[in-house]
Short mmCIF file of C-alpha atoms in Angstrom, two decimals:
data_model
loop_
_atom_site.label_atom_id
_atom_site.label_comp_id
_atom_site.label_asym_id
_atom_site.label_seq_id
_atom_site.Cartn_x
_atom_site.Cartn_y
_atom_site.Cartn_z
CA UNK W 1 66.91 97.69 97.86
CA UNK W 2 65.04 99.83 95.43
CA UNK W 3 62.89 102.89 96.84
CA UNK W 4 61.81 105.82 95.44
CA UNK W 5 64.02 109.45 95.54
CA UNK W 6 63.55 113.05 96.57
CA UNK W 7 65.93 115.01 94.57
CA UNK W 8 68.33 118.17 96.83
CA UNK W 9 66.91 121.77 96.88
CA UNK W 10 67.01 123.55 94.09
CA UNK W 11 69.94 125.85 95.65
CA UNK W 12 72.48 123.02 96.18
CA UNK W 13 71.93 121.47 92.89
CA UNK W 14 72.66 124.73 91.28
CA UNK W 15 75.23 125.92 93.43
CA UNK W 16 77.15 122.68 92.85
CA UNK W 17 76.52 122.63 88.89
CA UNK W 18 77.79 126.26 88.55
CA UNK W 19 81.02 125.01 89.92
CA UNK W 20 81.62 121.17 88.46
CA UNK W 21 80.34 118.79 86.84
CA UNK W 22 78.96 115.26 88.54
CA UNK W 23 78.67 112.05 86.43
CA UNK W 24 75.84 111.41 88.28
CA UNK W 25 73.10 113.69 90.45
CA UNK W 26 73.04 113.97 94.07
CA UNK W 27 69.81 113.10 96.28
CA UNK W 28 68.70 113.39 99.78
CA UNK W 29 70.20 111.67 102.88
CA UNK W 30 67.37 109.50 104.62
CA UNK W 31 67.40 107.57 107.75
CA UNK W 32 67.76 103.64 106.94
CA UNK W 33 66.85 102.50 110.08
CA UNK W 34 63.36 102.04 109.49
CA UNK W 35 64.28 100.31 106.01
CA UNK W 36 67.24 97.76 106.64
CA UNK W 37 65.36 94.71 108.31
CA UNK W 38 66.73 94.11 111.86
CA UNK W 39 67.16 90.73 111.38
CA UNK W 40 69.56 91.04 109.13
CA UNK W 41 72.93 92.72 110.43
CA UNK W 42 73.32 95.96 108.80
CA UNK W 43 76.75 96.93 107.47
CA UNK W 44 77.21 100.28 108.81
CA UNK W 45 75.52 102.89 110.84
CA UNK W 46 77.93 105.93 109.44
CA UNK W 47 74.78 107.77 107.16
CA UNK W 48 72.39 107.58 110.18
CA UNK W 49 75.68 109.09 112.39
CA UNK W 50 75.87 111.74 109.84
CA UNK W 51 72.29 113.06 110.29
CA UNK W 52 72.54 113.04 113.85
CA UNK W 53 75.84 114.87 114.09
CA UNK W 54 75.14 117.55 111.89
CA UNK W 55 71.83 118.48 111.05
CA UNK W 56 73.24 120.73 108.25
CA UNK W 57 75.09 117.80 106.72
CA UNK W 58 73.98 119.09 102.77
CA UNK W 59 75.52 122.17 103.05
CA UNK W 60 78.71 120.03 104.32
CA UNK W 61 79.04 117.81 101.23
CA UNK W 62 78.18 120.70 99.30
CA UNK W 63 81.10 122.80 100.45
CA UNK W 64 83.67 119.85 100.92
CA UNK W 65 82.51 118.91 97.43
CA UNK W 66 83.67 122.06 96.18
CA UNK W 67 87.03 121.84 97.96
CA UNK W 68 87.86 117.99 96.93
CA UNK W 69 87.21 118.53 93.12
CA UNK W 70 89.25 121.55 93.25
CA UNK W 71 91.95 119.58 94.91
CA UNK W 72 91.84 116.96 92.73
CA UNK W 73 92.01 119.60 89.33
CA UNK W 74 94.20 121.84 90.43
CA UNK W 75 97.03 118.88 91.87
CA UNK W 76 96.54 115.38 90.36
CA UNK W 77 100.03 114.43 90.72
CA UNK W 78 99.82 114.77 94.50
CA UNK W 79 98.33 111.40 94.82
CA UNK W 80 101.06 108.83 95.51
CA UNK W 81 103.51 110.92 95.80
CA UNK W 82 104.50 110.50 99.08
CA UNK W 83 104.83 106.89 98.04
CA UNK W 84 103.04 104.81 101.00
CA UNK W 85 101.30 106.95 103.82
CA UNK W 86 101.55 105.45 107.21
CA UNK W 87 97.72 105.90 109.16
CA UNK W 88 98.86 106.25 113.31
CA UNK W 89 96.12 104.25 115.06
CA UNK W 90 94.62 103.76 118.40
CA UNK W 91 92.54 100.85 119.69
CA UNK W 92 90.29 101.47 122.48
CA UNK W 93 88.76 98.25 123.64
CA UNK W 94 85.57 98.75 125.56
CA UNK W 95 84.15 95.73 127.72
CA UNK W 96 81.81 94.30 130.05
CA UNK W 97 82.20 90.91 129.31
CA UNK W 98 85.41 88.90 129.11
CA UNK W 99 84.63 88.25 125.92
CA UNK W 100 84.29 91.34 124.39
CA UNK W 101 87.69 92.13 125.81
CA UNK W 102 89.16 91.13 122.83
CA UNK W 103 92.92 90.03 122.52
CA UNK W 104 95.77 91.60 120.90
CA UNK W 105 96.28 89.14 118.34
CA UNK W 106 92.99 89.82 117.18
CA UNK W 107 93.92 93.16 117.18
CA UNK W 108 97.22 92.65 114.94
CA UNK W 109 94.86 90.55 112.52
CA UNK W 110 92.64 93.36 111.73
CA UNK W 111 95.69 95.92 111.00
CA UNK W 112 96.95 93.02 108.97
CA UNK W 113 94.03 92.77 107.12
CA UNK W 114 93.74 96.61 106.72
CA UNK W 115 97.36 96.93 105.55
CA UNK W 116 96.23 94.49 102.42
CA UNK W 117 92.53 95.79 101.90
CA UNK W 118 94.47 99.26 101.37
CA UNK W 119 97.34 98.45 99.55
CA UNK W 120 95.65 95.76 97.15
CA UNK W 121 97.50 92.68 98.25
CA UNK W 122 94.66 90.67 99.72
CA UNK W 123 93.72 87.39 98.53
CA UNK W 124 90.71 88.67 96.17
CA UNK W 125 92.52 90.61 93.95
CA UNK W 126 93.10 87.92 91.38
CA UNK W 127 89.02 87.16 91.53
CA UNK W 128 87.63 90.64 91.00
CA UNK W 129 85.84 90.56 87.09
CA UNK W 130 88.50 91.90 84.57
CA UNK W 131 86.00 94.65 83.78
CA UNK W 132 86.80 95.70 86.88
CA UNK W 133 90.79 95.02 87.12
CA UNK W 134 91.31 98.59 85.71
CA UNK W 135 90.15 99.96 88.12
CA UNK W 136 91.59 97.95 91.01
CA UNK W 137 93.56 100.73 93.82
CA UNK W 138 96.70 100.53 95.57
CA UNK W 139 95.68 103.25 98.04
CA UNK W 140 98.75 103.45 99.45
CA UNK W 141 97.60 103.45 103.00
CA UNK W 142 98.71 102.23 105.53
CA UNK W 143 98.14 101.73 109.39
CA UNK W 144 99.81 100.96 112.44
CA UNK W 145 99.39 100.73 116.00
CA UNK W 146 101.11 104.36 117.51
CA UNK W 147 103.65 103.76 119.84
CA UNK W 148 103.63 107.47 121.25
CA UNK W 149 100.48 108.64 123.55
CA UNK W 150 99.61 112.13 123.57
CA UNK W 151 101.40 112.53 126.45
CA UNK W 152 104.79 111.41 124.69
CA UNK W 153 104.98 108.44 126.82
CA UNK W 154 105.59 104.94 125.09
CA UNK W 155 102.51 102.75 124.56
CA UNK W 156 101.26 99.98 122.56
CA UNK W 157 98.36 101.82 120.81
CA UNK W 158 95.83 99.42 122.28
CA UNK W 159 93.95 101.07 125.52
CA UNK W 160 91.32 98.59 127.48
CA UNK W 161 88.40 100.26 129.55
CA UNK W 162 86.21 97.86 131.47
CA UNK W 163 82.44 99.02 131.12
CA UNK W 164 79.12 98.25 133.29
CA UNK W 165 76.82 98.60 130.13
CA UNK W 166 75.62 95.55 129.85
CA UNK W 167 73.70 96.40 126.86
CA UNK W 168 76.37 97.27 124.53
CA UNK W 169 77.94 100.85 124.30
CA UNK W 170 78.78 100.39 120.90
CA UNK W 171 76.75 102.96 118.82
CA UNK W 172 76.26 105.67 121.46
CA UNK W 173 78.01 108.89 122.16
CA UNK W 174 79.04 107.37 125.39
CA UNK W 175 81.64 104.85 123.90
CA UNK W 176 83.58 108.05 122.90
CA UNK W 177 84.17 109.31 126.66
CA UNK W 178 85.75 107.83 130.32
CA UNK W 179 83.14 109.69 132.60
CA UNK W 180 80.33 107.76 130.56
CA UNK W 181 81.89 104.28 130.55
CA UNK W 182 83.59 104.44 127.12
CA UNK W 183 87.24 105.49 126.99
CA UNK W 184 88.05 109.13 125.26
CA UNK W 185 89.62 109.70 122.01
CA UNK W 186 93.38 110.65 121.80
CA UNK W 187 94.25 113.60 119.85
CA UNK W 188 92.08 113.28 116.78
CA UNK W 189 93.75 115.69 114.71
CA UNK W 190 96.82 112.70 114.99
CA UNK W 191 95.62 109.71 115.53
CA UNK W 192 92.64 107.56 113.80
CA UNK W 193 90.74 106.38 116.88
CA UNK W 194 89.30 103.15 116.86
CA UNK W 195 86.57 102.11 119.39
CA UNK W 196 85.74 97.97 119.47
CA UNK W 197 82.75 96.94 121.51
CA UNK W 198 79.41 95.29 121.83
CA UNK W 199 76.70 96.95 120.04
CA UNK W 200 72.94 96.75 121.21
CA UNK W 201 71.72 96.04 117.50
CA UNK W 202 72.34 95.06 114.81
CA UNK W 203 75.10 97.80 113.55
CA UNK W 204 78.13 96.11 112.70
CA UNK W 205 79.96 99.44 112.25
CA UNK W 206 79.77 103.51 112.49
CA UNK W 207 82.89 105.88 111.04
CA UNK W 208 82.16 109.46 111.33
CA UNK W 209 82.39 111.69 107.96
CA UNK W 210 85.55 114.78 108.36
CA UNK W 211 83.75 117.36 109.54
CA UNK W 212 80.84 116.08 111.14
CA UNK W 213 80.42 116.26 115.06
CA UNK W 214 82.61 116.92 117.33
CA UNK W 215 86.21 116.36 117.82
CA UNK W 216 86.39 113.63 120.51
CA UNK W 217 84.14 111.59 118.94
CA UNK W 218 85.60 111.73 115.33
CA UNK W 219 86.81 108.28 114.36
CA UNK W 220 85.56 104.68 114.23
CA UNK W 221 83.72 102.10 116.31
CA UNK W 222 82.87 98.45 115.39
CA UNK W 223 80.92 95.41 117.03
CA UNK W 224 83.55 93.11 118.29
CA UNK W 225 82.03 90.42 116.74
CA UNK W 226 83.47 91.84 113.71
CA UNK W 227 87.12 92.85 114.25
CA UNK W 228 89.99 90.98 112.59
CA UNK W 229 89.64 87.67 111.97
CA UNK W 230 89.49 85.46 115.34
CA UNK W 231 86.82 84.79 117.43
CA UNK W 232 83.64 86.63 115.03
CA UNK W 233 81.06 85.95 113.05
CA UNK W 234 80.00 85.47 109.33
CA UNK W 235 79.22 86.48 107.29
CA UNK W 236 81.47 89.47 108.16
CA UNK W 237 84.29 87.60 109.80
CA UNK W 238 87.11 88.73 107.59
CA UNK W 239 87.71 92.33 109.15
CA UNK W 240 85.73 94.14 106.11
CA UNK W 241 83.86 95.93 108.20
CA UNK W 242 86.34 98.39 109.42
CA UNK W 243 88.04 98.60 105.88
CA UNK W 244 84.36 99.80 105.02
CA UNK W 245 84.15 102.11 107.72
CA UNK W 246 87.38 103.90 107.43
CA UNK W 247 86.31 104.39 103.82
CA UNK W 248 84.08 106.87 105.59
CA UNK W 249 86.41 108.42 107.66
CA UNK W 250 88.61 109.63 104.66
CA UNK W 251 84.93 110.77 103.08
CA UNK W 252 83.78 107.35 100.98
CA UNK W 253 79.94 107.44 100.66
CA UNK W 254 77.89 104.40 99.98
CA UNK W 255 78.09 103.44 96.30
CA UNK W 256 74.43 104.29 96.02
CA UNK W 257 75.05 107.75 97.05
CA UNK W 258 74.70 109.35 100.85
CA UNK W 259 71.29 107.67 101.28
CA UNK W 260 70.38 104.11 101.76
CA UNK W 261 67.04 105.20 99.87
CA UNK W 262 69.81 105.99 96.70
CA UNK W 263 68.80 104.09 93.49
CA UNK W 264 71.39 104.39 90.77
CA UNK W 265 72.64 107.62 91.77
CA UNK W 266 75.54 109.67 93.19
CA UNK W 267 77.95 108.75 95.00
CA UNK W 268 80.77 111.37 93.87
CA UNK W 269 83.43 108.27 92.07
CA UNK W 270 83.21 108.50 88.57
CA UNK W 271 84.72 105.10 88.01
CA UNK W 272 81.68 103.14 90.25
CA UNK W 273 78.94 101.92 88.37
CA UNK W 274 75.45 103.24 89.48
CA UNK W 275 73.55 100.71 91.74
CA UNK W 276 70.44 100.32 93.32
CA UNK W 277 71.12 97.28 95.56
CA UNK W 278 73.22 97.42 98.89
CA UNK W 279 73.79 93.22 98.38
CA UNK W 280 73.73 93.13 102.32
CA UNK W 281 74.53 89.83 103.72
CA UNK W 282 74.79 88.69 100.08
CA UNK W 283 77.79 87.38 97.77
CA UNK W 284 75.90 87.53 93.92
CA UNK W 285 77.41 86.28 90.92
CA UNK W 286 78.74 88.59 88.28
CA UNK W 287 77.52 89.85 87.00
CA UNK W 288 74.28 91.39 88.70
CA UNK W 289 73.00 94.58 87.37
CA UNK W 290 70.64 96.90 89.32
CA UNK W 291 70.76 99.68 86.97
CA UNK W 292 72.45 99.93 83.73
CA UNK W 293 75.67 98.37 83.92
CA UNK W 294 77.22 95.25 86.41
CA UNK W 295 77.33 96.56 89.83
CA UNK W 296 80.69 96.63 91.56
CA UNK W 297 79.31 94.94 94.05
CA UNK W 298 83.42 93.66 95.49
CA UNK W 299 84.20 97.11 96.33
CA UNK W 300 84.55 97.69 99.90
CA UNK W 301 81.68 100.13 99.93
CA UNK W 302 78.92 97.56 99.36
CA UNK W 303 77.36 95.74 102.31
CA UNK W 304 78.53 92.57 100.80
CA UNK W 305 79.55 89.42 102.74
CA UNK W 306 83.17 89.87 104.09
CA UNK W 307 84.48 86.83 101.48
CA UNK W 308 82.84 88.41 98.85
CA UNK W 309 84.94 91.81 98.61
CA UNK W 310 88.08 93.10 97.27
CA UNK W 311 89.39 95.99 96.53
CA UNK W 312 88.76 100.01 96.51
CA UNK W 313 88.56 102.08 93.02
CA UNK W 314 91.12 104.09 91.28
CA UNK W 315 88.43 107.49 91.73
CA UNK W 316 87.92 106.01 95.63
CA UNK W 317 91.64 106.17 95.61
CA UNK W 318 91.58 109.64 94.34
CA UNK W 319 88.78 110.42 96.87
CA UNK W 320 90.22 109.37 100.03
CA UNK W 321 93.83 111.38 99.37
CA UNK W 322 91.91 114.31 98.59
CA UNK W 323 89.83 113.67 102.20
CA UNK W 324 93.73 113.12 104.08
CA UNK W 325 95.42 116.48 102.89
CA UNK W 326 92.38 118.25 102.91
CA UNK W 327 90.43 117.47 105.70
CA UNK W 328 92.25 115.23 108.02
CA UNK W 329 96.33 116.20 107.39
CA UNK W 330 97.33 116.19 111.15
CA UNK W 331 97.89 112.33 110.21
CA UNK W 332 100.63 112.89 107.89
CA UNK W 333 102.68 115.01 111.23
CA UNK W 334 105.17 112.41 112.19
CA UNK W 335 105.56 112.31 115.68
CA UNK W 336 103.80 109.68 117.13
CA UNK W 337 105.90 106.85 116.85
CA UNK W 338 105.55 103.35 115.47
CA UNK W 339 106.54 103.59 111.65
CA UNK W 340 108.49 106.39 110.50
CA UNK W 341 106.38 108.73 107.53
CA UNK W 342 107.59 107.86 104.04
CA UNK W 343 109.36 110.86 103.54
CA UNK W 344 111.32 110.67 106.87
CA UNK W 345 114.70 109.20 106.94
CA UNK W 346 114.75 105.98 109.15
CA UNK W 347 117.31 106.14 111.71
CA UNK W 348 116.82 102.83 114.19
CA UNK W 349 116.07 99.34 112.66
CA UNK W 350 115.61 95.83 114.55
CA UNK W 351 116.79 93.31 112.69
CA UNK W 352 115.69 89.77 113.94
CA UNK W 353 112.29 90.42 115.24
CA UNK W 354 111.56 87.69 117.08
CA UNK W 355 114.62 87.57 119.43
CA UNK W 356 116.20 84.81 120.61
CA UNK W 357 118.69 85.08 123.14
CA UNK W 358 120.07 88.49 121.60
CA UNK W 359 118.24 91.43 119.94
CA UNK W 360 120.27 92.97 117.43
CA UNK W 361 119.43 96.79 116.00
CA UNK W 362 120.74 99.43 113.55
CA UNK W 363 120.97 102.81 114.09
CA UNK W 364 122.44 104.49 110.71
CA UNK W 365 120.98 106.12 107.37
CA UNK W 366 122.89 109.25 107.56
CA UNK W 367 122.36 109.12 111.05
CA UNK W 368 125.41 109.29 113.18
CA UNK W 369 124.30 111.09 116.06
CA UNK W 370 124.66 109.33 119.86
CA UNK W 371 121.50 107.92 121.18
CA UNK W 372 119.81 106.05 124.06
CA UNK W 373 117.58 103.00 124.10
CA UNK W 374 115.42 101.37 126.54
CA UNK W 375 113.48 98.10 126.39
CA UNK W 376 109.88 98.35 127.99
CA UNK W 377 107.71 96.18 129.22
CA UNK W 378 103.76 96.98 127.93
CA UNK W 379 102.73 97.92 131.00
CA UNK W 380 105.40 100.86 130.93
CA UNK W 381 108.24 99.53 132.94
CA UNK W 382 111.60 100.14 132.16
CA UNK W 383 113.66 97.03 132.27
CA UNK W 384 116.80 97.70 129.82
CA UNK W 385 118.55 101.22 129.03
CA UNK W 386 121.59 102.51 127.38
CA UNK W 387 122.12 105.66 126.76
CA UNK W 388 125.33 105.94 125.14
CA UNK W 389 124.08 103.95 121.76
CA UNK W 390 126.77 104.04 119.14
CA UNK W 391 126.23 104.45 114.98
CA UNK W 392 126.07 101.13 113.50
CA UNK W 393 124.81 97.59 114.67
CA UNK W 394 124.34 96.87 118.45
CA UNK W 395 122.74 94.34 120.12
CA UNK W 396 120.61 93.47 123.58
CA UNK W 397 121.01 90.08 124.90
CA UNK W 398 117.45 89.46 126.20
CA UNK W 399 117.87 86.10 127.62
CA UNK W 400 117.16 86.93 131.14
CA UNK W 401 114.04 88.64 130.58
CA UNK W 402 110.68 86.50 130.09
CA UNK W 403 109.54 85.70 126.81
CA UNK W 404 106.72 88.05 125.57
CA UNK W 405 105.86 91.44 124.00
CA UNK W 406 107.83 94.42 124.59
CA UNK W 407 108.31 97.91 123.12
CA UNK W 408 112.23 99.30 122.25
CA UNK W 409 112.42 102.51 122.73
CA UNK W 410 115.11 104.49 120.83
CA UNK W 411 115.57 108.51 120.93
CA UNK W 412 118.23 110.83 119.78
CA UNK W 413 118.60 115.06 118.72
CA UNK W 414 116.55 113.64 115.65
CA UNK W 415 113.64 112.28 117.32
CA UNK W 416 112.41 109.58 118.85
CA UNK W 417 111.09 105.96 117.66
CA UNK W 418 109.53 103.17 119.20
CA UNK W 419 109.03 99.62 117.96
CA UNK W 420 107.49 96.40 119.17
CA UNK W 421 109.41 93.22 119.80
CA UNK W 422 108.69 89.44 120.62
CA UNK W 423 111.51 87.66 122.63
CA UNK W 424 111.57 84.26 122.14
#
């Protein structure tokens, strides 16, 4: 998509170049809308959600510019070593129709798919160009489904709002609040909010930038028809498009740079070639050049078909840790269940998971202090407690409840965890 660029005032191009030094220059955000063809379904909406949030959005990059490159200079060991970060998530499902009420399993496939996008272990690895292998990322990311509410009460991390836009309330302000007919964020300082619903066009996706907006709307939303892996739509039917989008939420532009009108310019990575095509609802052969080297066009930033990416960059890598401690570090606070933080010390384990007939658990690691447990059902009820749990391995025998989903519940003086469970 080749179009012709206005470069930044004069004062932000000098006020960044006085401080570092970009491989590439910076141009002006433009709306897209009137360029990207309706009929084709656009990738993301995020650059168009920017403008609208903050109308001073230059000065934003300009400043968090300044504070990532510093980061990154000043601390390059701090990447990784926390070994894996764990992302707490919440899913708000927002429907009208039946369909769009989309099931937990199709939930679990997109965190599945996000858990390998992010830590390099999906399926395209092995097919991405060795000029490219170098650079493939581990991010070291990883998400899961909170099992604390902001409240402190036990939950699944999925939340379900019935709506009476028939429209699709995907893509306005009103999917991000209750009184509206959209369901409002939990904490965002602690939680990445997700938001799945039908969209009126042809958006597939919109992440908002740190920063940018306000608080209870920061986080993600994306058509339904494009979540996980079961019951959507190609060409983006394998979950990319929320692996795209939360590249935005940890501060991942485009790889054309912040404006869909871009052509081989800056997108802040040093390690991404320049481009000049977005490849949208495309899957090219390698390798296709739009400027003067093979475009990355696998990298989860393009607008690629979903079967045709694979993997993040080592400088995207760099990029999105910077965004997490900098901009966004109430998600490394440990304390809303679900997966303990890497540098926490585990203190409760299940260990057959499904359960047949008996559940068996460890509490231990160091951990010899007397706790309770209770096994919940996912509405919230309480059918199982004991709250004189010993050190060691102890067990439930679950064969007189149904078979299903259920949360165990497990708290102590050291804190409280909560894990999901399938009885057989």
């Amino acid at each position: 998509m080749m179009a012709n660029l206005n470069l930044i005032p004069t004062w932000l191009s000098e006020s960044l170049s006085q401080n570092y030094i970009f491989m590439k220059p910076i141009f002006i955000l433009f709306l897209f809308a009137a360029l990207a063809p309706l009929s084709a379904q656009n990738r993301c909406g995020a650059s168009d959600h920017r403008i609208m949030r903050n109308p001073d959005w230059q000065t934003t990059i300009a400043s968090q510019e300044l504070l990532i490159n510093e980061w990154l200079r000043n601390a390059p060991d701090r990447i990784g070593m926390r070994n894996v970060v764990k992302i707490p998530i919440v899913v708000h499902v927002v429907w009208n129709s039946n369909a769009e009420n989309i099931s937990d399993e199709q939930i679990f496939s997109q965190i599945e798919i996000l858990n390998k996008d992010f830590r390099a272990m999906n399926v395209e690895i092995p097919t991405i160009p060795g000029v490219f292998q170098p650079l493939i990322a581990d991010v070291e990311f990883e998400f899961f489904l909170a099992g604390i509410d902001p409240d402190g009460n036990p939950t699944t991390g999925i939340t379900r709002r019935y709506t009476n836009n028939l429209v699709g309330i995907g893509g306005t302000s009103a999917i991000h609040y209750t009184a509206q007919g959209g369901q409002d964020a939990w904490d965002p300082e602690h939680y990445l909010n997700i938001w799945v619903a039908k969209f009126a066009g042809g958006i597939g996706g919109i992440s908002s930038f740190p920063g940018v907006g306000l608080p209870e709307e920061d986080g993600v939303q994306v058509n339904y028809l494009q979540f996980g892996d079961i019951n959507v739509l190609p060409p983006y039917h394998l979950g990319r498009t929320l692996t795209h989008e939360i590249g935005h939420y940890f501060n991942l532009e485009h790889p054309w740079g912040p404006s869909i009108t871009d052509c081989c310019e800056n997108d802040f990575v040093n390690d991404t070639p320049e481009t000049c095509e977005t490849y949208i609802s495309e899957c090219p052969t390698h390798p296709a050049v739009s400027c003067s080297m093979p475009d990355i066009f696998m990298d989860f930033m393009f607008y690629t078909n979903d079967d045709c990416m694979g993997m993040f960059t080592k400088g995207q890598k760099e990029r999105m840790w910077a965004a997490l401690n900098l901009f966004r570090p109430g998600l490394l606070d440990n304390h809303v269940g679900g997966l303990e933080q890497p540098d926490a010390q585990p203190f409760f384990k299940i260990i057959n998971n499904p359960a047949d007939g008996q559940l068996f658990y460890k509490v231990g690691l160091g951990n010899s202090l007397e706790g309770k447990i209770r096994l919940v059902t996912v509405s919230g009820q309480v059918i199982y407690e004991n709250k004189s749990v010993q050190f060691g391995v102890n067990s439930i025998i679950t064969n007189q409840f149904p078979s299903g989903v259920y949360l165990v519940v497990f708290e102590n003086m050291t804190g409280l965890q909560v894990e999901k469970v399938v009885l057989l």
